Coordinates of C-alpha atoms in Angstrom, one line a residue:
X19 CA 0.0 0.0 0.0
X20 CA 3.0 2.3 0.4
X21 CA 5.2 3.3 -2.5
X22 CA 9.0 3.4 -2.5
X23 CA 8.9 6.9 -0.7
X24 CA 6.8 5.5 2.1
X25 CA 3.6 7.3 1.1
X26 CA 0.2 5.6 0.6
X27 CA -0.6 4.7 -3.0
X28 CA -3.8 6.7 -3.4
X29 CA -5.1 4.4 -6.2
X30 CA -5.1 1.4 -3.9
X31 CA -6.8 3.4 -1.1
X32 CA -9.5 4.6 -3.5
X33 CA -10.0 1.2 -4.9
X34 CA -10.4 -0.5 -1.5
X35 CA -12.8 2.2 -0.5
X36 CA -14.9 1.7 -3.6
X37 CA -14.8 -2.1 -3.0
X38 CA -16.0 -1.6 0.6
X39 CA -18.8 0.6 -0.4
X40 CA -19.9 -1.8 -3.2
X41 CA -20.0 -4.7 -0.7
X42 CA -22.0 -2.6 1.7
X43 CA -24.5 -1.8 -0.9
X44 CA -24.8 -5.5 -2.0
X45 CA -25.1 -6.8 1.5
X46 CA -27.2 -4.0 3.0
X47 CA -29.5 -3.1 0.2
X48 CA -29.6 -5.6 -2.6
X49 CA -29.6 -8.9 -0.6
X50 CA -32.5 -7.9 1.7
X51 CA -34.6 -7.0 -1.4
X52 CA -34.3 -10.7 -2.5
X53 CA -35.8 -11.9 0.8
X54 CA -39.3 -13.2 0.1
X55 CA -40.5 -11.7 3.4
X56 CA -40.1 -8.3 1.9
X57 CA -42.1 -9.0 -1.2
X58 CA -45.6 -10.2 -2.0
X59 CA -44.7 -13.8 -0.9
X60 CA -44.7 -12.6 2.7
X61 CA -47.1 -14.6 4.9
X62 CA -49.5 -13.1 7.4
X63 CA -52.2 -10.5 7.2
X64 CA -52.1 -7.0 8.5
X65 CA -54.3 -6.5 11.6
X66 CA -57.3 -4.2 11.3
X67 CA -58.1 -2.3 14.5
X68 CA -61.4 -0.8 15.6
X69 CA -61.3 2.8 16.9
X70 CA -61.4 1.4 20.5
X71 CA -58.4 -0.8 19.8
X72 CA -56.5 2.1 18.2
X73 CA -57.1 4.0 21.5
X74 CA -56.0 1.0 23.5
X75 CA -52.8 0.7 21.5
X76 CA -52.1 4.4 22.2
X77 CA -52.5 3.7 25.9
X78 CA -50.3 0.6 25.6
X79 CA -47.6 2.8 24.1
X80 CA -48.1 5.6 26.6
X81 CA -47.9 3.3 29.6
X82 CA -44.8 1.6 28.2
X83 CA -46.2 -1.9 28.2
X84 CA -43.9 -2.9 25.4
X85 CA -40.9 -2.4 27.7
X86 CA -41.8 -5.5 29.7
X87 CA -43.8 -7.5 27.1
X88 CA -42.4 -8.4 23.7
X89 CA -44.6 -9.1 20.6
X90 CA -42.1 -11.2 18.7
X91 CA -42.2 -15.0 18.8
X92 CA -38.8 -16.5 18.0
X93 CA -38.0 -19.9 16.5
X94 CA -37.1 -21.4 19.9
X95 CA -38.5 -24.1 22.1
X96 CA -39.0 -21.5 24.9
X97 CA -41.4 -19.5 22.6
X98 CA -43.6 -22.5 21.7
X99 CA -46.4 -21.5 24.0
X100 CA -46.7 -18.1 22.4
X101 CA -47.7 -19.4 18.9
X102 CA -46.1 -19.6 15.5
X103 CA -42.9 -17.7 14.9
X104 CA -43.4 -14.0 14.0
X105 CA -43.1 -12.9 10.4
X106 CA -42.3 -9.4 9.1
X107 CA -45.7 -9.3 7.5
X108 CA -47.3 -9.6 11.0
X109 CA -46.3 -6.0 11.6
X110 CA -47.3 -4.7 8.2
X111 CA -49.6 -1.8 9.4
X112 CA -47.9 -1.2 12.7
X113 CA -46.1 2.1 13.1
X114 CA -44.2 1.7 15.3
X115 CA -44.0 -2.1 15.4
X116 CA -44.0 -2.8 19.2
X117 CA -41.6 -5.7 19.3
X118 CA -40.3 -4.9 22.7
X119 CA -36.9 -5.3 24.2
X120 CA -37.3 -7.5 27.3
X121 CA -39.6 -10.3 28.3
X122 CA -40.2 -9.5 32.0
X123 CA -43.8 -10.5 31.4
X124 CA -45.2 -13.0 28.8
X125 CA -45.0 -12.4 25.1
X126 CA -48.2 -10.8 23.9
X127 CA -48.0 -11.7 20.2
X128 CA -50.9 -14.1 20.3
X129 CA -52.6 -13.0 23.5
X130 CA -55.9 -12.7 21.7
X131 CA -55.8 -16.4 20.9
X132 CA -55.1 -17.2 24.6
X133 CA -57.4 -14.7 26.2
X134 CA -60.4 -13.3 24.4
X135 CA -62.4 -12.2 27.5
X136 CA -62.2 -8.5 27.7
X137 CA -63.6 -8.4 31.3
X138 CA -60.9 -10.9 32.5
X139 CA -58.2 -8.7 30.9
X140 CA -59.6 -5.6 32.5
X141 CA -59.6 -7.3 35.9
X142 CA -56.0 -8.4 35.3
X143 CA -54.9 -4.8 34.3
X144 CA -56.7 -3.3 37.3
X145 CA -55.1 -5.7 39.8
X146 CA -52.6 -8.2 38.3
X147 CA -52.0 -9.9 41.7
X148 CA -55.6 -10.9 42.0
X149 CA -55.4 -12.9 38.8
X150 CA -51.8 -14.2 39.0
X151 CA -50.5 -14.4 42.5
X152 CA -47.0 -13.0 42.8
X153 CA -47.3 -11.0 39.6
X154 CA -44.7 -8.3 39.2
X155 CA -46.9 -6.4 36.8
X156 CA -47.9 -3.0 38.1
X157 CA -51.6 -2.1 38.7
X158 CA -53.3 0.1 36.1
X159 CA -56.2 0.9 38.4
X160 CA -55.5 4.6 37.8
X161 CA -56.8 4.2 34.3
X162 CA -60.5 4.9 33.7
X163 CA -62.8 2.0 32.9
X164 CA -63.0 3.2 29.3
X165 CA -59.2 3.2 29.0
X166 CA -58.9 -0.3 30.6
X167 CA -61.5 -1.7 28.2
X168 CA -59.7 0.0 25.3
X169 CA -56.3 -1.7 26.2
X170 CA -58.1 -5.0 26.8
X171 CA -59.8 -4.7 23.4
X172 CA -56.4 -4.0 21.7
X173 CA -54.9 -7.0 23.4
X174 CA -57.7 -9.3 22.2
X175 CA -57.0 -8.1 18.7
X176 CA -53.5 -9.5 18.9
X177 CA -53.9 -12.9 17.3
X178 CA -51.5 -15.1 15.4
X179 CA -51.4 -15.1 11.7
X180 CA -51.0 -18.7 10.3
X181 CA -49.0 -18.9 7.2

């Protein structure tokens, strides 16, 4: 890379820079475009929310529920109870997609398949310890009945999309 005078050969430096940029473009832009999950072959159907469910989703975001509950089933034995593995198309109309960071509480990807009773979810949100002894989930009793029902309605809409 250095010439006989000890200086860098600018041609080699430019060539390596161009090569690195080209590889970045191929790996970061072109290869993901060939992934079938990005195109029309993607499985899953976008969820449609009622106005109450949209309001519940806003409260879910405002209260930071996604910081303790993920919405992303991985291909692992530990995730089996939560339903089929999540696919990119499952989050098609979600902005932002609330995938979560930690799993302090259970994954909520398919909670609507496991719990469709809005009244039971409201009871749980109001006083988690009365439903699950020893629950570390905080109480949301400070929310109005309308807000609790909206969050519960949103949660029941979270169903798995079979491929």
